[in-house]
XYZ file of C-alpha atoms in Angstrom:
693
model
C -0.021 -0.112 -0.071
C 2.747 2.372 0.649
C 3.656 2.133 -3.234
C 0.161 3.800 -4.031
C -0.585 5.854 -0.854
C 1.146 8.867 0.922
C 1.314 9.380 4.403
C 1.221 12.338 6.742
C 4.462 13.687 8.155
C 5.409 12.176 11.521
C 7.859 9.899 13.263
C 5.721 6.829 13.820
C 3.491 6.461 10.776
C 6.376 5.937 8.160
C 7.776 3.225 10.510
C 4.218 1.680 10.872
C 3.568 1.807 6.955
C 6.991 0.050 6.362
C 6.051 -2.644 8.695
C 2.681 -3.145 7.074
C 4.431 -3.363 3.582
C 6.759 -6.097 4.926
C 3.904 -7.914 6.711
C 1.683 -7.961 3.432
C 4.716 -9.001 1.379
C 5.636 -11.918 3.728
C 2.389 -13.250 4.199
C 1.600 -16.835 2.867
C -1.725 -15.889 1.437
C -1.578 -14.709 -2.359
C -2.586 -10.942 -2.351
C -3.022 -8.622 -5.142
C -4.043 -4.693 -5.107
C -6.139 -3.639 -8.022
C -6.684 0.148 -9.021
C -10.526 0.875 -8.583
C -10.118 4.098 -10.587
C -9.692 2.317 -13.891
C -12.436 0.394 -15.539
C -10.230 -2.635 -16.267
C -9.009 -2.957 -12.521
C -5.313 -3.331 -13.449
C -2.974 -5.087 -10.915
C -0.771 -2.450 -9.291
C 0.916 -4.540 -6.477
C 1.502 -8.322 -5.516
C 3.241 -10.070 -2.822
C 5.507 -12.898 -2.986
C 3.021 -15.536 -2.335
C 0.948 -14.306 -5.184
C 4.095 -14.609 -7.440
C 4.884 -18.010 -6.173
C 1.287 -19.205 -6.741
C 0.710 -17.855 -10.440
C 4.117 -17.487 -11.374
C 3.628 -13.702 -12.480
C 5.397 -10.816 -10.693
C 3.883 -7.266 -10.844
C 4.396 -6.753 -14.453
C 3.285 -10.156 -15.695
C 0.272 -9.863 -13.585
C -0.482 -6.426 -14.776
C -0.413 -7.746 -18.320
C -2.094 -11.127 -17.849
C -4.815 -10.400 -15.319
C -6.226 -7.131 -16.915
C -9.949 -7.154 -16.967
C -10.163 -10.405 -15.272
C -11.141 -9.113 -12.019
C -13.297 -6.590 -13.793
C -15.955 -9.560 -14.334
C -16.352 -10.112 -10.738
C -19.198 -7.739 -10.062
C -17.532 -5.222 -8.013
C -19.056 -1.793 -7.274
C -18.307 0.898 -4.932
C -21.551 0.318 -2.985
C -20.351 -3.404 -1.977
C -18.366 -4.088 0.906
C -17.039 -7.534 0.554
C -17.191 -9.727 -2.554
C -16.365 -13.550 -2.740
C -16.044 -14.867 -6.277
C -14.619 -17.703 -8.168
C -12.052 -16.376 -10.449
C -9.963 -18.501 -13.094
C -6.501 -17.317 -13.629
C -3.962 -18.463 -16.152
C -0.653 -19.400 -14.769
C 2.748 -18.843 -16.145
C 3.229 -22.616 -16.815
C 0.307 -22.441 -19.422
C -2.292 -24.074 -17.078
C -5.390 -22.524 -15.474
C -6.452 -22.651 -11.905
C -9.873 -21.460 -10.569
C -9.212 -19.682 -6.996
C -11.579 -18.323 -4.638
C -11.111 -14.635 -4.492
C -11.874 -12.471 -1.444
C -12.223 -8.798 -2.534
C -12.455 -5.857 0.034
C -12.755 -2.179 -1.074
C -9.857 0.354 0.188
C -11.668 3.912 0.463
C -10.333 7.366 0.760
C -10.037 9.014 3.997
C -12.771 11.710 3.490
C -15.353 11.124 0.829
C -15.315 7.374 1.148
C -14.540 6.818 -2.496
C -13.162 3.373 -3.292
C -9.439 3.777 -4.628
C -8.351 0.140 -4.692
C -9.512 -3.350 -4.092
C -7.403 -6.001 -2.248
C -7.711 -9.354 -3.616
C -6.867 -12.291 -1.550
C -6.803 -15.765 -3.225
C -7.404 -18.990 -1.649
C -5.643 -22.090 -3.159
C -8.165 -24.623 -4.046
C -5.793 -27.357 -3.097
C -5.325 -25.829 0.381
C -9.146 -25.332 0.540
C -9.575 -29.136 -0.356
C -6.932 -30.057 2.051
C -8.648 -28.100 4.986
C -12.007 -29.746 4.076
C -10.468 -33.047 3.851
C -8.753 -32.620 7.156
C -12.063 -31.669 8.773
C -13.739 -34.544 7.297
C -11.043 -36.814 8.529
C -11.510 -35.341 12.173
C -15.180 -35.957 11.937
C -14.713 -39.420 10.632
C -12.327 -40.330 13.286
C -14.821 -38.885 15.855
C -17.580 -41.013 14.626
C -15.264 -44.207 14.502
C -14.086 -43.504 18.084
C -17.794 -43.213 19.112
C -18.515 -46.300 17.409
C -15.778 -48.228 18.955
C -16.562 -46.980 22.563
C -20.185 -48.179 22.007
C -19.270 -51.625 20.951
C -16.782 -51.866 23.719
C -19.512 -50.987 26.428
C -22.101 -53.409 24.744
C -19.375 -56.277 25.023
C -18.863 -55.263 28.684
C -22.607 -55.378 29.470
C -22.920 -58.726 27.601
C -20.068 -60.381 29.667
C -22.685 -61.012 32.578
C -24.995 -63.357 30.953
C -26.822 -63.787 34.125
C -27.757 -60.052 34.545
C -31.679 -59.960 34.243
C -31.372 -56.484 32.753
C -28.271 -56.661 30.378
C -30.515 -56.193 27.284
C -32.508 -53.234 28.653
C -29.107 -51.515 29.615
C -27.826 -52.035 26.143
C -31.066 -50.559 24.780
C -30.775 -47.712 27.184
C -27.053 -47.093 26.016
C -28.095 -46.981 22.466
C -30.898 -44.410 23.261
C -28.288 -42.292 24.748
C -25.856 -42.413 21.959
C -27.256 -43.069 18.552
C -30.973 -43.506 18.353
C -34.255 -41.948 19.942
C -35.562 -45.308 21.008
C -34.573 -49.031 21.083
C -35.774 -52.262 22.601
C -35.057 -56.040 22.301
C -37.572 -58.756 21.625
C -36.681 -62.390 21.729
C -38.384 -64.998 19.696
C -39.658 -68.033 22.005
C -42.750 -69.318 20.105
C -43.514 -65.689 19.480
C -41.840 -62.509 20.032
C -41.628 -61.031 23.671
C -40.091 -58.008 25.336
C -36.754 -59.131 26.601
C -34.744 -57.297 29.437
C -32.265 -60.024 29.974
C -30.473 -62.849 27.923
C -32.350 -65.416 30.096
C -29.934 -68.275 29.161
C -32.631 -70.649 27.680
C -35.123 -70.138 30.601
C -37.450 -67.419 29.227
C -39.416 -65.902 31.999
C -43.067 -65.984 31.888
C -45.737 -63.295 32.924
C -43.705 -60.445 31.346
C -46.677 -58.999 29.193
C -48.127 -60.061 25.928
C -46.360 -62.242 23.411
C -46.834 -62.464 19.706
C -48.369 -65.874 19.014
C -50.385 -66.019 22.239
C -53.407 -64.751 20.369
C -53.752 -64.908 16.697
C -55.714 -62.110 14.882
C -58.564 -62.858 12.557
C -57.360 -60.493 9.939
C -56.224 -61.497 6.489
C -52.386 -62.184 6.639
C -50.441 -59.511 4.660
C -46.548 -58.948 4.030
C -44.871 -59.680 7.375
C -41.308 -58.374 7.021
C -40.676 -59.219 10.682
C -41.860 -62.752 10.440
C -39.333 -62.962 7.234
C -36.562 -61.990 9.589
C -37.355 -64.518 12.047
C -37.463 -67.122 9.507
C -34.225 -65.981 8.085
C -35.746 -65.355 4.686
C -34.262 -61.841 5.006
C -30.774 -61.048 6.124
C -30.986 -57.219 6.231
C -32.733 -54.853 8.443
C -36.366 -53.810 7.596
C -38.526 -50.679 8.156
C -41.895 -50.681 9.695
C -44.345 -47.722 9.423
C -46.067 -47.210 12.695
C -49.245 -46.253 10.953
C -49.019 -48.915 8.306
C -51.515 -51.854 8.029
C -50.286 -55.476 8.501
C -51.932 -58.760 8.626
C -53.801 -59.635 11.950
C -51.805 -61.789 14.156
C -48.605 -61.184 12.228
C -45.190 -60.353 13.974
C -45.116 -56.887 12.168
C -48.622 -56.029 13.572
C -47.637 -56.997 17.025
C -44.275 -55.094 16.974
C -45.555 -52.048 15.521
C -48.675 -51.877 18.042
C -46.201 -52.626 20.881
C -43.804 -50.030 19.730
C -46.493 -47.322 19.204
C -47.580 -47.820 22.792
C -44.098 -47.103 24.283
C -43.691 -43.669 25.634
C -41.084 -41.444 23.713
C -41.606 -43.494 20.280
C -42.713 -40.833 17.730
C -46.014 -41.524 16.305
C -46.384 -41.658 12.440
C -42.851 -42.456 11.831
C -40.755 -45.574 11.176
C -39.264 -48.279 13.253
C -36.156 -50.000 12.073
C -35.916 -53.775 12.803
C -32.511 -55.645 12.876
C -32.229 -59.336 13.270
C -30.462 -61.005 16.213
C -28.901 -64.045 14.340
C -27.735 -67.211 16.104
C -25.873 -70.195 14.524
C -28.801 -71.710 12.921
C -31.824 -69.588 13.470
C -32.868 -66.030 14.311
C -33.181 -65.664 17.841
C -35.204 -62.157 17.957
C -35.009 -58.620 16.732
C -33.486 -55.206 17.768
C -36.182 -52.465 17.090
C -34.950 -48.902 17.044
C -36.318 -45.529 16.063
C -33.641 -43.306 14.322
C -32.997 -39.629 15.189
C -36.222 -37.599 13.924
C -37.564 -41.073 12.791
C -34.835 -41.568 10.079
C -35.205 -44.448 7.814
C -32.441 -47.048 6.981
C -31.116 -44.762 4.094
C -31.067 -41.770 6.232
C -28.918 -43.236 8.949
C -25.376 -42.467 9.164
C -23.057 -45.412 8.005
C -21.486 -45.587 11.417
C -24.820 -45.601 13.287
C -25.957 -48.400 11.229
C -22.927 -50.297 11.592
C -23.107 -50.023 15.404
C -26.698 -51.142 15.414
C -25.824 -54.246 13.058
C -22.795 -55.191 15.159
C -24.881 -54.912 18.414
C -27.502 -57.033 17.115
C -24.972 -59.757 16.002
C -23.135 -59.760 19.249
C -26.325 -59.922 21.306
C -27.405 -62.755 18.938
C -24.355 -64.755 19.502
C -24.313 -64.265 23.261
C -27.865 -65.499 23.484
C -27.141 -68.461 21.409
C -23.786 -69.320 23.299
C -25.809 -68.973 26.528
C -28.598 -71.269 25.292
C -26.274 -73.742 23.992
C -24.282 -73.959 27.198
C -27.478 -74.266 29.108
C -28.622 -77.181 26.867
C -25.318 -79.013 27.384
C -25.674 -78.408 31.274
C -29.137 -79.597 31.359
C -28.277 -82.570 29.287
C -25.404 -83.716 31.609
C -27.288 -82.935 34.618
C -30.331 -84.810 33.470
C -27.991 -87.865 32.482
C -26.339 -87.540 35.938
C -29.515 -87.432 37.922
C -31.107 -90.294 35.905
C -28.121 -92.385 37.222
C -28.483 -91.241 40.975
C -30.780 -93.078 43.243
C -33.559 -91.457 45.393
C -33.202 -91.333 48.950
C -32.007 -94.736 49.951
C -34.222 -96.914 52.121
C -32.207 -100.030 53.334
C -33.097 -102.517 56.238
C -31.478 -102.053 59.512
C -29.500 -98.902 58.635
C -30.160 -95.108 58.918
C -29.049 -93.668 55.553
C -28.940 -90.210 54.294
C -27.758 -89.005 50.876
C -27.301 -85.646 49.291
C -26.017 -84.485 45.869
C -25.637 -80.889 44.438
C -23.941 -79.733 41.390
C -21.893 -76.557 41.420
C -24.701 -74.213 40.600
C -22.555 -71.029 40.763
C -20.594 -72.095 37.802
C -23.188 -73.906 36.254
C -21.003 -76.886 36.000
C -21.950 -80.577 36.076
C -19.392 -83.153 37.051
C -19.052 -86.810 37.513
C -19.598 -87.184 41.111
C -22.104 -90.007 42.197
C -23.209 -92.291 44.971
C -25.027 -95.563 45.324
C -26.651 -97.451 48.132
C -27.791 -100.894 47.273
C -29.701 -103.598 49.218
C -27.587 -106.442 47.846
C -29.341 -108.887 50.102
C -31.409 -108.753 53.367
C -28.209 -108.721 55.279
C -25.785 -106.923 52.898
C -25.824 -103.255 52.048
C -23.554 -101.951 49.470
C -22.331 -98.328 49.590
C -20.357 -96.462 46.812
C -19.236 -93.044 46.199
C -17.112 -91.690 43.279
C -15.802 -88.874 41.241
C -15.089 -88.858 37.594
C -12.555 -86.010 36.412
C -14.402 -83.311 34.619
C -17.465 -81.095 34.541
C -19.345 -81.899 31.144
C -21.464 -84.332 29.434
C -18.553 -86.628 28.812
C -17.929 -86.855 32.559
C -21.438 -87.658 33.286
C -21.723 -90.397 30.540
C -18.264 -91.844 31.907
C -19.800 -91.893 35.351
C -22.838 -93.827 34.131
C -20.687 -96.360 32.668
C -18.794 -96.979 35.593
C -21.646 -97.037 37.945
C -23.332 -99.648 35.795
C -20.246 -101.955 35.927
C -20.018 -101.399 39.862
C -23.457 -102.114 40.336
C -23.351 -105.378 38.124
C -20.362 -106.941 39.845
C -21.206 -106.153 43.448
C -24.519 -108.375 43.183
C -22.106 -111.347 42.339
C -19.358 -110.468 44.752
C -19.648 -108.883 48.191
C -15.919 -108.472 48.862
C -14.876 -104.809 47.819
C -11.416 -105.731 46.630
C -12.252 -108.581 43.956
C -15.070 -106.353 42.711
C -12.797 -103.378 42.080
C -10.311 -105.877 40.189
C -12.888 -106.922 37.939
C -13.975 -103.211 37.364
C -10.331 -102.432 36.512
C -10.306 -105.152 33.753
C -13.698 -104.221 32.210
C -12.996 -100.307 32.194
C -9.563 -100.922 30.577
C -11.204 -102.675 27.804
C -14.248 -100.158 27.453
C -11.700 -97.428 26.998
C -13.678 -95.103 29.353
C -12.241 -91.734 28.418
C -12.030 -90.053 31.962
C -10.272 -91.501 35.081
C -12.218 -91.995 38.047
C -11.666 -92.404 41.853
C -14.243 -94.345 44.136
C -14.852 -96.028 47.656
C -16.501 -99.386 47.416
C -17.918 -100.827 50.671
C -20.196 -103.476 51.993
C -21.938 -103.665 55.403
C -22.779 -107.342 56.387
C -25.157 -107.898 59.330
C -24.232 -110.816 61.461
C -26.152 -111.423 64.912
C -27.420 -107.739 64.968
C -23.994 -106.524 64.499
C -22.471 -104.743 61.438
C -19.181 -105.305 59.815
C -17.787 -102.968 57.169
C -15.385 -104.115 54.530
C -14.133 -101.445 51.837
C -11.678 -100.879 49.178
C -10.373 -97.468 47.844
C -9.489 -96.539 44.257
C -7.616 -93.184 44.348
C -10.519 -91.850 46.532
C -10.651 -89.937 50.043
C -11.027 -92.037 52.916
C -14.422 -92.786 54.549
C -14.822 -91.157 57.966
C -15.786 -93.231 61.002
C -17.290 -91.208 63.868
C -17.457 -93.186 67.211
C -18.535 -91.319 70.446
C -16.973 -87.974 69.185
C -13.932 -89.551 67.923
C -13.191 -89.432 64.151
C -11.171 -92.037 62.451
C -10.039 -91.977 58.611
C -10.356 -95.484 57.117
C -7.387 -94.947 54.929
C -6.419 -98.532 54.372
C -6.956 -100.753 51.300
C -6.004 -97.918 48.994
C -4.952 -98.202 45.526
C -4.714 -96.413 42.121
C -7.636 -94.865 40.179
C -10.050 -97.125 38.390
C -8.780 -98.536 35.116
C -5.085 -98.278 36.434
C -5.009 -101.100 38.776
C -3.674 -104.092 36.831
C -3.279 -106.115 40.035
C -4.841 -107.246 43.231
C -6.999 -104.850 45.276
C -6.838 -104.752 49.074
C -9.997 -104.971 51.343
C -10.094 -103.304 54.648
C -12.421 -104.220 57.288
C -13.802 -103.076 60.787
C -16.695 -104.099 63.053
C -19.177 -101.311 63.769
C -20.800 -100.674 66.878
C -24.459 -99.164 67.691
C -24.281 -95.376 67.214
C -21.260 -95.530 64.840
C -21.606 -93.153 61.769
C -19.903 -93.473 58.309
C -19.291 -90.476 56.321
C -18.755 -90.994 52.476
C -18.088 -87.846 50.411
C -16.612 -86.156 47.258
C -13.885 -83.627 47.297
C -16.347 -80.759 46.524
C -17.245 -80.850 50.330
C -13.937 -79.937 51.468
C -11.808 -78.482 48.669
C -11.544 -74.570 48.368
C -9.095 -72.302 46.405
C -7.918 -70.875 49.719
C -6.839 -74.013 51.292
C -5.377 -77.544 50.309
C -7.093 -80.916 50.351
C -5.347 -81.983 53.572
C -6.528 -78.881 55.419
C -10.106 -79.380 54.192
C -9.947 -82.865 55.330
C -8.945 -81.946 58.903
C -11.654 -79.465 58.848
C -14.142 -82.214 58.015
C -12.938 -84.500 60.716
C -13.243 -81.589 63.341
C -16.663 -80.702 62.374
C -17.590 -84.550 62.248
C -16.338 -84.922 65.834
C -18.487 -82.034 67.015
C -21.635 -83.351 65.657
C -24.363 -83.606 68.158
C -27.248 -85.166 65.801
C -28.485 -88.551 66.739
C -29.718 -89.436 63.189
C -27.987 -89.672 59.656
C -29.839 -86.811 58.302
C -29.219 -84.607 61.241
C -25.438 -85.439 60.875
C -25.505 -84.615 57.100
C -27.244 -81.363 57.801
C -24.507 -80.396 60.293
C -21.884 -81.126 58.004
C -23.387 -79.408 55.022
C -24.279 -76.158 57.237
C -20.559 -76.026 58.295
C -18.784 -77.050 55.071
C -20.904 -76.530 51.955
C -22.659 -73.279 52.021
C -20.530 -72.209 49.108
C -19.065 -75.129 47.364
C -16.612 -74.707 44.536
C -17.422 -78.096 42.960
C -20.020 -80.760 42.936
C -20.805 -82.195 46.108
C -21.927 -85.770 47.000
C -22.415 -87.050 50.566
C -23.618 -90.346 52.086
C -24.079 -90.672 55.777
C -24.731 -94.196 57.161
C -25.694 -94.689 60.943
C -25.925 -97.923 62.887
C -28.896 -97.521 65.034
C -28.583 -97.429 68.814
C -31.303 -98.594 71.500
C -30.843 -94.862 72.795
C -32.080 -93.403 69.575
C -35.682 -92.606 70.575
C -34.321 -90.915 73.625
C -31.626 -88.826 72.047
C -33.425 -88.075 68.574
C -34.508 -84.631 70.063
C -31.023 -83.508 70.061
C -30.818 -83.691 66.161
C -31.270 -80.425 64.175
C -34.720 -80.202 62.678
C -33.576 -78.979 59.313
C -33.659 -80.842 55.950
C -32.407 -79.739 52.489
C -32.701 -80.844 48.808
C -31.275 -79.764 45.493
C -33.862 -80.460 42.936
C -33.446 -80.094 38.895
C -35.820 -77.728 37.350
C -38.087 -80.349 35.820
C -41.648 -81.441 36.480
C -40.533 -84.623 38.395
C -39.065 -82.671 41.071
C -42.674 -81.543 42.211
C -43.456 -85.130 43.115
C -39.987 -85.510 44.671
C -40.762 -82.597 46.886
C -44.062 -83.687 48.225
C -42.636 -87.045 49.088
C -39.685 -85.341 50.958
C -42.040 -83.113 53.019
C -44.214 -86.231 53.874
C -41.289 -88.396 54.895
C -39.814 -85.522 56.950
C -43.006 -84.703 58.841
C -43.332 -88.397 59.496
C -39.643 -88.556 60.987
C -40.152 -85.360 63.082
C -43.577 -86.602 64.189
C -45.524 -83.697 62.720
C -49.046 -84.818 62.187
C -51.350 -84.157 59.239
C -48.947 -82.859 56.788
C -51.452 -82.480 54.015
C -51.171 -78.586 54.030
C -47.424 -78.700 53.955
C -47.617 -81.151 51.056
C -50.015 -78.892 49.028
C -47.837 -75.780 49.902
C -44.400 -77.334 48.775
C -46.040 -78.478 45.689
C -47.276 -75.127 44.597
C -44.018 -73.400 45.507
C -41.781 -76.045 43.570
C -44.124 -76.053 40.790
C -43.724 -72.228 40.448
C -40.260 -72.569 40.690
C -39.889 -75.120 38.086
C -42.372 -73.448 35.549
C -41.404 -69.788 36.041
C -37.721 -69.984 37.360
C -34.658 -71.470 36.102
C -31.616 -73.137 37.401
C -31.548 -75.625 40.327
C -34.371 -75.602 42.775
C -33.471 -75.585 46.430
C -35.859 -76.978 48.940
C -35.303 -76.437 52.739
C -37.510 -77.488 55.679
C -37.292 -76.242 59.159
C -39.214 -77.326 62.160
C -39.871 -74.061 63.936
C -41.615 -75.729 66.917
C -45.102 -74.261 66.082
C -45.087 -75.156 62.415
C -43.075 -76.167 59.386
C -41.240 -73.554 57.457
C -40.739 -74.175 53.678
C -38.017 -72.344 51.778
C -37.838 -72.855 47.790
C -35.051 -71.031 45.973
C -34.553 -70.895 42.180
C -32.492 -68.686 39.812
C -35.209 -66.064 38.645
C -35.138 -62.832 40.563
C -38.567 -61.809 39.378
C -40.872 -61.813 42.589
C -43.968 -64.461 42.865
C -47.226 -62.988 41.823
C -50.673 -63.711 43.099
C -53.141 -63.803 40.207
C -56.865 -64.692 39.656
C -55.712 -67.319 37.272
C -54.718 -67.001 33.375
C -57.577 -66.426 30.889
C -58.010 -69.292 28.523
C -55.790 -71.922 30.196
C -55.679 -73.886 33.499
C -53.544 -72.446 36.350
C -52.457 -69.229 37.869
C -53.930 -69.895 41.246
C -50.838 -71.314 42.901
C -50.000 -68.437 45.165
C -53.597 -68.044 46.297
C -53.535 -71.426 47.572
C -50.051 -70.929 49.270
C -51.730 -67.646 50.840
C -54.864 -69.636 52.067
C -52.651 -72.286 53.914
C -49.717 -70.477 55.192
C -47.975 -67.088 55.910
C -45.614 -66.514 53.057
C -43.245 -64.031 51.780
C -40.136 -63.713 49.492
C -36.625 -61.992 49.221
C -33.698 -61.607 46.946
C -31.095 -64.312 47.258
C -27.518 -64.559 45.904
C -28.489 -66.636 42.770
C -32.101 -65.560 42.330
C -35.059 -65.339 44.789
C -36.169 -67.291 48.001
C -39.904 -67.830 48.650
C -40.944 -69.040 52.150
C -44.074 -70.218 53.725
C -44.672 -71.178 57.207
C -47.459 -73.782 57.644
C -49.105 -74.679 60.790
C -50.146 -78.480 60.052
C -53.883 -79.347 60.616
C -56.927 -79.583 58.446
C -57.837 -77.115 55.567
C -59.058 -73.896 56.848
C -62.828 -72.802 56.318
C -63.740 -71.572 53.000
C -64.642 -68.224 54.401
C -61.072 -67.278 55.544
């Protein structure tokens, strides 16, 4: 500007003007000064950046760019102009620049004397835009990765009853306006948790419960569930769908949810498993956006979430099916509560429900003859279907031979030979014993194959029967020893597997010492009481399967001392219909043993509680009975944390009155437990209350 303007006399202004000239010349922005007094707007000054970009200095720019800026629509009335200007360069090419033109006015009359033209290199502009786009793309990718990581964290706890609800809430907070999961269990239903193959009931309506009478139409949701479509679909909330269809049910349910925008679309993503679609993820995009309007990163997050949820559900159900199969195999091979002549016998078995594992622990109590009783306890290595199958094979072999031979050592020798030939894939340890009655006295013979010793409790002293030891079954290859001891009235034998005593924080030897100490302090005078004391002290939090058999030789003082036994019993039952009958039988037998008369009410109450646990819960069912002195307290625990509900029955089908029956016969309540819920009822035995109660 110094080249075309004069400055007033003074000491400061010439110095400042010189600095401005140097600054404009040194800037990296291409700048040219145009003479506004001439019609063709000639270039009268350029800086170094202008020359570097165009290849022309002042003289070349004045010749080449005459009248080029004159077509930009400049007028004295305008303040700033932004125009695209195509300039020929010195290398023979042409480039379109974005020109920012600002007027330079005279000091007094405001007349425009010059125009300042600042050029923006299109390459630099594109680079800036590309950089901004890259930053935004990275931000979206980071958000997407963070969301997927949070979803993965939530899916790690498959037992969380609200995992899917929390994932839907996470999606609502981040990328969509509404989201919900629906699982397909004979019809769509709202899902809060993964459920692991045990879908809860009583959680609202379910598609398929009631079929509509309308004419079936296009059902895109059903096509997703049938795997006829492998891409997400859109549902119009105001659309018309065939009566009773999955699409009609889903749109009706979604439209009734607070916060779902009416008259807009719902996007439905399948939850794929290995062989079938397990359900759907329904979302509403921002402002009801359709699939094509979703950001690619948002759609990717939704599809990955749906796939991960589907695979986790499938894995949970696959593991649960294997667990149930192994448990059914194992329980089918375990005997019921043993009843033998002349001995008091109590048995107990519970798998490690905390880790949902099933092992090869088993026991057997056999009435070989009127005067011979066989007792076996063993453990096959492993916690899976193969372990349970191996246990079944071994148990059958032992049962077969013990009826031919009553001496344990030779029986195990035969078992070794046969098991080696059968190629049973898992090693196993066991204790085989026989109790023989001679002149009203009992003699114990036993042989151990790599198993922990049986305990003999006599008058408060504990002896480990650790003689007659040998290698694991199948590894014998030689004679097996037989130990023997004469029993006295009141003697107690405790058979057990290592799950009763083994813990991560202590060794097996320390656990055995703890068991001996507890057994020595037992005050009970019946086999069930002894077993209950052992379990209450040692098996509250087992880390492995537990099998226990307690055998007690009756004593003439039993009737006098029976009152000293704890009045508590427990059973671990599989979640199957047959457990209802077992629970009723257990209550009747216990009431008889405790002298509780007229146990009809208790039988009915326990039947309803266990039935609810089997039908509406999941996991193992734990049954406990307590004699409170003025009645019988029944506790039933299952893995479903949802509370029991008193209803007036279910329309259209039998049932639904169970808790009303319990309420009529007992005081009852419930509480959350470590693994689900516990429902209790206190029954006062007697006749049924009058109908007006």
